Amino acid sequence: MPVKNALIIGAGIAGIATAIRLAVKGHHVEVFEANNYPGGKLSEFEQDDFRFDAGPSLFTMPQYVDELFTLAGKNPVDFFNYQKLDVVCRYFYEDGTILNAYADQEQFAAEINQQTGEPTASLKKYLKNSANIYSITNHVFLERSLHRLKAYLHGDTVHSVFKFPQIDAFRTMHKANQGFFKDKRLTQFYDRYATYNGSNPYTAPATLNVIPHLEQHYGAYFPVGGMYSIVSSLVKLAESLGVIFHYNAPVNEIILEKKSAKAIKVNNKLISADIIVSNMDIWFTYHGLLKQYPHLFPKKILRQERSSSALIFYWGIKKQFVQLNLHNIFFSADYKAEFDHIWLQKDIYHDPTVYLNISSKCKPDDAPKDCENWFTMINVPANTGQDWDSLINTARQNILTKLSRILGQDISGLILSENILDPRGIESQTSSYQGSLYGTSSNSQFAAFLRHANRSPAIKNLYFCGGSVHPGGGIPLCLLSAKIVSDWIN
Ligand code: FAD
């Protein structure tokens, strides 16, 4: 197989994973990253004496990271370690209910029975359905390209296609969840999984009820060095395979010759390539790097609705809370109203569901003694020019009031240091169109088919990986996009 000169635009998690896979195949790989650090949304920063993972905090499907080390002939544990969580997340409801989502299914079934009275059989039936959707969709929607004939010729794909009626694509997640549980708190619990890819449970197809399977069957994990160790260990692996990373190297243009990608322009310098892989958001890849070729734009795909974004307060807190866990959720009393605000009014509901992640619970050196690092996040609409400063001021007050009431302590007086990230910052720091976290939303049953393919249908030698293309956003799917791209390249 001839050695190819592969250039990757962006050192997000998918760009790094693609670099590793292509280097393992023997290609010469260089990565060009606009920022002065790798990782994109998966980054970290120090704030006074606190360390924060800036973006993702929930780590599932660690086997996809391990696989990269194994593929390169290395032992994953020499580079990257993680621990399984016994309690995946602690849920606080407005009626005072506290629910521990135990990783062990029997224990979780007993917990929901004790806290809500829901029969354990309901949970078992639910998780069986979730597992069944996974077994049908995994080969078709996740692990292979939807856009390649070869993918449909696999025996397991054909088998899955015959079972499509079982994937529940014609009712919403919320409707399906209501059918499974008598107790509204459990419907709300399972509706929340729509937010794992930035969607709305009141419109997204019930096929997304596959998501709990990834967390509740395969488990949730904490990387020993914090989330950023996923990036640092993979960059180390890539460099050991000869991959060259260029930082502060924003790519300005992809140069075509007769509809074939031939070079990139970085800081006005042309660098030629046999293969170009964009890990940059697909919207900006076209509207930024390929803007001189509008006739080649996949217009319908670029018009798709974006996923939701996030508003995050990074708070250094001068107290430790025994009642809190690594992952905590403080639910809104009216979930429907909250999603209506995100998706219809495109603003922030006065009682948002608050996600609180405290990595110092597992990694004490992330905060000074007797302190905690609070990553306090709410889901918000994608950036379409809202008055964010005003929305943030109000949301900050509402979040503090809610947390102070539920935790029985004035939180504002405990904040030692603060940083805020909103959709505008997410957009400018990672070139994610409208600051969406997961590319396009999955709010319709056609979303999977209208997500951009991993290879350009119109431009030769141009490939795409990352959360804004197939199979979608979130670390596991971004890692799968890298696999699909490298399977395509010989
Ligand atoms: P990105 O992270 O989007 O990075 C793209 C890279 O390309 C960036 O480094 C950018 O600087 C670079 N780039 C862009 N344009 C150029 C250019 N012209 N030239 C050179 N470089 C360029 N996922 C989970 O699995 N679990 C979670 O708990 C979770 N929570 C999240 C919370 C937040 C606040 C955010 C923001 C995301 C979260 N996600 C979560 C989603 C997850 O972070 C993303 O899906 C994933 O990290 C996206 O990776 P990517 O490979 O698409 O690249």
PDB file of N, CA, C and O and ligand atoms in Angstrom, residues 9-10 12-14 32-35 39-41 55-58 249-251 279-280 312 429-431 437-438 466-467 473-476 478, ligand 1:
ATOM      1  N   ILE A   9      -7.247  18.581   9.660  1.00  0.00           N
ATOM      2  CA  ILE A   9      -7.549  19.955  10.092  1.00  0.00           C
ATOM      3  C   ILE A   9      -8.277  19.879  11.420  1.00  0.00           C
ATOM      4  O   ILE A   9      -9.442  19.498  11.488  1.00  0.00           O
ATOM      5  N   GLY A  10      -7.591  20.200  12.511  1.00  0.00           N
ATOM      6  CA  GLY A  10      -8.208  20.185  13.836  1.00  0.00           C
ATOM      7  C   GLY A  10      -7.719  19.028  14.683  1.00  0.00           C
ATOM      8  O   GLY A  10      -7.666  17.887  14.218  1.00  0.00           O
ATOM      9  N   GLY A  12      -9.245  18.017  17.514  1.00  0.00           N
ATOM     10  CA  GLY A  12     -10.295  17.552  18.422  1.00  0.00           C
ATOM     11  C   GLY A  12     -10.081  16.050  18.627  1.00  0.00           C
ATOM     12  O   GLY A  12      -9.199  15.442  18.000  1.00  0.00           O
ATOM     13  N   ILE A  13     -10.916  15.449  19.474  1.00  0.00           N
ATOM     14  CA  ILE A  13     -10.719  14.028  19.796  1.00  0.00           C
ATOM     15  C   ILE A  13     -10.783  13.150  18.538  1.00  0.00           C
ATOM     16  O   ILE A  13     -10.001  12.197  18.379  1.00  0.00           O
ATOM     17  N   ALA A  14     -11.683  13.513  17.598  1.00  0.00           N
ATOM     18  CA  ALA A  14     -11.799  12.709  16.376  1.00  0.00           C
ATOM     19  C   ALA A  14     -10.599  12.908  15.463  1.00  0.00           C
ATOM     20  O   ALA A  14     -10.142  11.967  14.805  1.00  0.00           O
ATOM     21  N   PHE A  32      -3.093  19.978  11.862  1.00  0.00           N
ATOM     22  CA  PHE A  32      -3.013  21.441  11.972  1.00  0.00           C
ATOM     23  C   PHE A  32      -4.130  21.923  12.880  1.00  0.00           C
ATOM     24  O   PHE A  32      -5.306  21.686  12.599  1.00  0.00           O
ATOM     25  N   GLU A  33      -3.755  22.531  13.987  1.00  0.00           N
ATOM     26  CA  GLU A  33      -4.734  22.950  15.000  1.00  0.00           C
ATOM     27  C   GLU A  33      -4.655  24.462  15.204  1.00  0.00           C
ATOM     28  O   GLU A  33      -3.576  25.016  15.426  1.00  0.00           O
ATOM     29  N   ALA A  34      -5.834  25.102  15.157  1.00  0.00           N
ATOM     30  CA  ALA A  34      -5.882  26.564  15.288  1.00  0.00           C
ATOM     31  C   ALA A  34      -5.452  27.021  16.697  1.00  0.00           C
ATOM     32  O   ALA A  34      -4.786  28.046  16.834  1.00  0.00           O
ATOM     33  N   ASN A  35      -5.843  26.279  17.720  1.00  0.00           N
ATOM     34  CA  ASN A  35      -5.502  26.666  19.089  1.00  0.00           C
ATOM     35  C   ASN A  35      -4.056  26.302  19.416  1.00  0.00           C
ATOM     36  O   ASN A  35      -3.400  25.577  18.654  1.00  0.00           O
ATOM     37  N   GLY A  39      -7.283  19.027  21.595  1.00  0.00           N
ATOM     38  CA  GLY A  39      -8.462  18.567  22.345  1.00  0.00           C
ATOM     39  C   GLY A  39      -9.762  19.248  21.956  1.00  0.00           C
ATOM     40  O   GLY A  39     -10.827  18.688  22.172  1.00  0.00           O
ATOM     41  N   GLY A  40      -9.699  20.482  21.420  1.00  0.00           N
ATOM     42  CA  GLY A  40     -10.934  21.178  21.044  1.00  0.00           C
ATOM     43  C   GLY A  40     -11.851  21.334  22.245  1.00  0.00           C
ATOM     44  O   GLY A  40     -11.447  21.878  23.274  1.00  0.00           O
ATOM     45  N   LYS A  41     -13.074  20.822  22.124  1.00  0.00           N
ATOM     46  CA  LYS A  41     -14.040  20.953  23.234  1.00  0.00           C
ATOM     47  C   LYS A  41     -13.558  20.204  24.474  1.00  0.00           C
ATOM     48  O   LYS A  41     -13.905  20.542  25.604  1.00  0.00           O
ATOM     49  N   GLY A  55     -14.934  20.969  28.972  1.00  0.00           N
ATOM     50  CA  GLY A  55     -16.093  20.509  28.208  1.00  0.00           C
ATOM     51  C   GLY A  55     -16.667  19.212  28.754  1.00  0.00           C
ATOM     52  O   GLY A  55     -17.292  19.201  29.826  1.00  0.00           O
ATOM     53  N   PRO A  56     -16.454  18.094  28.027  1.00  0.00           N
ATOM     54  CA  PRO A  56     -17.067  16.833  28.444  1.00  0.00           C
ATOM     55  C   PRO A  56     -16.643  16.432  29.852  1.00  0.00           C
ATOM     56  O   PRO A  56     -15.497  16.640  30.245  1.00  0.00           O
ATOM     57  N   SER A  57     -17.593  15.829  30.572  1.00  0.00           N
ATOM     58  CA  SER A  57     -17.284  15.361  31.923  1.00  0.00           C
ATOM     59  C   SER A  57     -17.730  13.922  32.121  1.00  0.00           C
ATOM     60  O   SER A  57     -17.297  13.253  33.054  1.00  0.00           O
ATOM     61  N   LEU A  58     -18.631  13.442  31.258  1.00  0.00           N
ATOM     62  CA  LEU A  58     -19.114  12.064  31.392  1.00  0.00           C
ATOM     63  C   LEU A  58     -18.382  11.190  30.372  1.00  0.00           C
ATOM     64  O   LEU A  58     -18.442  11.458  29.170  1.00  0.00           O
ATOM     65  N   ALA A 249      -2.015  26.945  14.235  1.00  0.00           N
ATOM     66  CA  ALA A 249      -1.938  26.742  12.789  1.00  0.00           C
ATOM     67  C   ALA A 249      -3.338  26.644  12.180  1.00  0.00           C
ATOM     68  O   ALA A 249      -3.771  25.574  11.729  1.00  0.00           O
ATOM     69  N   PRO A 250      -4.071  27.777  12.162  1.00  0.00           N
ATOM     70  CA  PRO A 250      -5.418  27.732  11.581  1.00  0.00           C
ATOM     71  C   PRO A 250      -5.369  27.537  10.067  1.00  0.00           C
ATOM     72  O   PRO A 250      -4.640  28.253   9.376  1.00  0.00           O
ATOM     73  N   VAL A 251      -6.114  26.571   9.596  1.00  0.00           N
ATOM     74  CA  VAL A 251      -6.180  26.340   8.148  1.00  0.00           C
ATOM     75  C   VAL A 251      -7.171  27.348   7.577  1.00  0.00           C
ATOM     76  O   VAL A 251      -8.273  27.520   8.107  1.00  0.00           O
ATOM     77  N   ASN A 279     -11.557  17.854  10.677  1.00  0.00           N
ATOM     78  CA  ASN A 279     -12.179  17.591  11.984  1.00  0.00           C
ATOM     79  C   ASN A 279     -12.875  18.867  12.463  1.00  0.00           C
ATOM     80  O   ASN A 279     -13.406  18.947  13.549  1.00  0.00           O
ATOM     81  N   MET A 280     -12.837  19.864  11.595  1.00  0.00           N
ATOM     82  CA  MET A 280     -13.490  21.135  11.898  1.00  0.00           C
ATOM     83  C   MET A 280     -14.990  20.955  11.699  1.00  0.00           C
ATOM     84  O   MET A 280     -15.412  20.130  10.881  1.00  0.00           O
ATOM     85  N   ILE A 312     -21.993  27.366  31.109  1.00  0.00           N
ATOM     86  CA  ILE A 312     -21.254  26.720  32.206  1.00  0.00           C
ATOM     87  C   ILE A 312     -20.638  27.762  33.127  1.00  0.00           C
ATOM     88  O   ILE A 312     -20.003  28.709  32.671  1.00  0.00           O
ATOM     89  N   GLN A 429     -14.088  29.403  20.492  1.00  0.00           N
ATOM     90  CA  GLN A 429     -12.912  28.608  20.895  1.00  0.00           C
ATOM     91  C   GLN A 429     -12.728  27.327  20.091  1.00  0.00           C
ATOM     92  O   GLN A 429     -11.626  26.811  19.991  1.00  0.00           O
ATOM     93  N   THR A 430     -13.844  26.779  19.548  1.00  0.00           N
ATOM     94  CA  THR A 430     -13.704  25.493  18.847  1.00  0.00           C
ATOM     95  C   THR A 430     -14.278  25.535  17.435  1.00  0.00           C
ATOM     96  O   THR A 430     -14.395  24.492  16.788  1.00  0.00           O
ATOM     97  N   SER A 431     -14.641  26.728  16.956  1.00  0.00           N
ATOM     98  CA  SER A 431     -15.259  26.874  15.631  1.00  0.00           C
ATOM     99  C   SER A 431     -16.450  25.942  15.467  1.00  0.00           C
ATOM    100  O   SER A 431     -16.612  25.294  14.435  1.00  0.00           O
ATOM    101  N   LEU A 437     -23.113  21.866  20.897  1.00  0.00           N
ATOM    102  CA  LEU A 437     -22.159  20.909  21.485  1.00  0.00           C
ATOM    103  C   LEU A 437     -21.982  19.669  20.632  1.00  0.00           C
ATOM    104  O   LEU A 437     -20.942  19.030  20.666  1.00  0.00           O
ATOM    105  N   TYR A 438     -23.032  19.299  19.879  1.00  0.00           N
ATOM    106  CA  TYR A 438     -23.028  17.976  19.236  1.00  0.00           C
ATOM    107  C   TYR A 438     -23.337  18.045  17.736  1.00  0.00           C
ATOM    108  O   TYR A 438     -23.959  17.134  17.189  1.00  0.00           O
ATOM    109  N   GLY A 466     -15.550  13.805  13.380  1.00  0.00           N
ATOM    110  CA  GLY A 466     -15.933  14.689  14.479  1.00  0.00           C
ATOM    111  C   GLY A 466     -17.427  14.753  14.694  1.00  0.00           C
ATOM    112  O   GLY A 466     -18.221  14.158  13.954  1.00  0.00           O
ATOM    113  N   GLY A 467     -17.789  15.511  15.718  1.00  0.00           N
ATOM    114  CA  GLY A 467     -19.167  15.516  16.201  1.00  0.00           C
ATOM    115  C   GLY A 467     -20.195  16.105  15.263  1.00  0.00           C
ATOM    116  O   GLY A 467     -21.392  15.894  15.461  1.00  0.00           O
ATOM    117  N   GLY A 473     -22.315  13.516  17.635  1.00  0.00           N
ATOM    118  CA  GLY A 473     -21.474  14.105  18.677  1.00  0.00           C
ATOM    119  C   GLY A 473     -21.324  13.241  19.915  1.00  0.00           C
ATOM    120  O   GLY A 473     -21.970  12.203  20.065  1.00  0.00           O
ATOM    121  N   GLY A 474     -20.446  13.701  20.803  1.00  0.00           N
ATOM    122  CA  GLY A 474     -20.103  12.938  22.006  1.00  0.00           C
ATOM    123  C   GLY A 474     -18.824  12.161  21.730  1.00  0.00           C
ATOM    124  O   GLY A 474     -18.564  11.773  20.574  1.00  0.00           O
ATOM    125  N   ILE A 475     -18.028  11.960  22.776  1.00  0.00           N
ATOM    126  CA  ILE A 475     -16.711  11.335  22.582  1.00  0.00           C
ATOM    127  C   ILE A 475     -16.803   9.961  21.889  1.00  0.00           C
ATOM    128  O   ILE A 475     -16.081   9.718  20.917  1.00  0.00           O
ATOM    129  N   PRO A 476     -17.694   9.054  22.339  1.00  0.00           N
ATOM    130  CA  PRO A 476     -17.698   7.723  21.695  1.00  0.00           C
ATOM    131  C   PRO A 476     -17.983   7.800  20.195  1.00  0.00           C
ATOM    132  O   PRO A 476     -17.323   7.131  19.398  1.00  0.00           O
ATOM    133  N   CYS A 478     -17.572  10.376  18.193  1.00  0.00           N
ATOM    134  CA  CYS A 478     -16.452  11.025  17.487  1.00  0.00           C
ATOM    135  C   CYS A 478     -15.347   9.989  17.225  1.00  0.00           C
ATOM    136  O   CYS A 478     -14.736   9.983  16.148  1.00  0.00           O
TER     137      CYS A 478
HETATM  138  P1  FAD B   1     -13.869  19.528  18.478  1.00  0.00           P
HETATM  139  O1  FAD B   1     -13.698  19.306  19.912  1.00  0.00           O
HETATM  140  O2  FAD B   1     -15.044  20.273  17.999  1.00  0.00           O
HETATM  141  O3  FAD B   1     -12.538  20.213  17.972  1.00  0.00           O
HETATM  142  C1  FAD B   1     -12.355  20.685  16.670  1.00  0.00           C
HETATM  143  C2  FAD B   1     -10.959  21.257  16.613  1.00  0.00           C
HETATM  144  O4  FAD B   1     -10.746  21.811  15.330  1.00  0.00           O
HETATM  145  C3  FAD B   1     -10.750  22.394  17.619  1.00  0.00           C
HETATM  146  O5  FAD B   1      -9.600  22.133  18.378  1.00  0.00           O
HETATM  147  C4  FAD B   1     -10.604  23.618  16.738  1.00  0.00           C
HETATM  148  O6  FAD B   1      -9.731  24.600  17.300  1.00  0.00           O
HETATM  149  C5  FAD B   1     -10.017  23.015  15.486  1.00  0.00           C
HETATM  150  N1  FAD B   1     -10.244  23.853  14.315  1.00  0.00           N
HETATM  151  C6  FAD B   1     -11.412  24.406  13.928  1.00  0.00           C
HETATM  152  N2  FAD B   1     -11.218  25.115  12.801  1.00  0.00           N
HETATM  153  C7  FAD B   1      -9.912  24.987  12.480  1.00  0.00           C
HETATM  154  C8  FAD B   1      -9.117  25.471  11.402  1.00  0.00           C
HETATM  155  N3  FAD B   1      -9.611  26.238  10.445  1.00  0.00           N
HETATM  156  N4  FAD B   1      -7.814  25.135  11.377  1.00  0.00           N
HETATM  157  C9  FAD B   1      -7.265  24.346  12.334  1.00  0.00           C
HETATM  158  N5  FAD B   1      -7.978  23.873  13.365  1.00  0.00           N
HETATM  159  C10 FAD B   1      -9.284  24.181  13.426  1.00  0.00           C
HETATM  160  N6  FAD B   1     -19.324  14.510  25.084  1.00  0.00           N
HETATM  161  C11 FAD B   1     -19.309  13.417  25.867  1.00  0.00           C
HETATM  162  O7  FAD B   1     -19.029  12.308  25.380  1.00  0.00           O
HETATM  163  N7  FAD B   1     -19.578  13.498  27.215  1.00  0.00           N
HETATM  164  C12 FAD B   1     -19.882  14.686  27.812  1.00  0.00           C
HETATM  165  O8  FAD B   1     -20.078  14.753  29.038  1.00  0.00           O
HETATM  166  C13 FAD B   1     -19.920  15.856  27.006  1.00  0.00           C
HETATM  167  N8  FAD B   1     -20.190  17.056  27.561  1.00  0.00           N
HETATM  168  C14 FAD B   1     -19.916  18.194  26.846  1.00  0.00           C
HETATM  169  C15 FAD B   1     -19.957  19.425  27.499  1.00  0.00           C
HETATM  170  C16 FAD B   1     -19.579  20.571  26.825  1.00  0.00           C
HETATM  171  C17 FAD B   1     -19.616  21.898  27.532  1.00  0.00           C
HETATM  172  C18 FAD B   1     -19.160  20.497  25.467  1.00  0.00           C
HETATM  173  C19 FAD B   1     -18.701  21.745  24.742  1.00  0.00           C
HETATM  174  C20 FAD B   1     -19.176  19.279  24.803  1.00  0.00           C
HETATM  175  C21 FAD B   1     -19.542  18.116  25.484  1.00  0.00           C
HETATM  176  N9  FAD B   1     -19.523  16.857  24.868  1.00  0.00           N
HETATM  177  C22 FAD B   1     -19.598  15.728  25.622  1.00  0.00           C
HETATM  178  C23 FAD B   1     -19.352  16.731  23.405  1.00  0.00           C
HETATM  179  C24 FAD B   1     -17.902  16.442  23.037  1.00  0.00           C
HETATM  180  O9  FAD B   1     -17.060  17.323  23.714  1.00  0.00           O
HETATM  181  C25 FAD B   1     -17.729  16.638  21.545  1.00  0.00           C
HETATM  182  O10 FAD B   1     -18.680  15.870  20.820  1.00  0.00           O
HETATM  183  C26 FAD B   1     -16.341  16.225  21.077  1.00  0.00           C
HETATM  184  O11 FAD B   1     -15.334  16.593  21.986  1.00  0.00           O
HETATM  185  C27 FAD B   1     -16.127  16.881  19.727  1.00  0.00           C
HETATM  186  O12 FAD B   1     -14.899  16.470  19.203  1.00  0.00           O
HETATM  187  P2  FAD B   1     -14.514  16.762  17.710  1.00  0.00           P
HETATM  188  O13 FAD B   1     -13.502  15.746  17.315  1.00  0.00           O
HETATM  189  O14 FAD B   1     -15.718  16.902  16.872  1.00  0.00           O
HETATM  190  O15 FAD B   1     -13.735  18.157  17.706  1.00  0.00           O
END
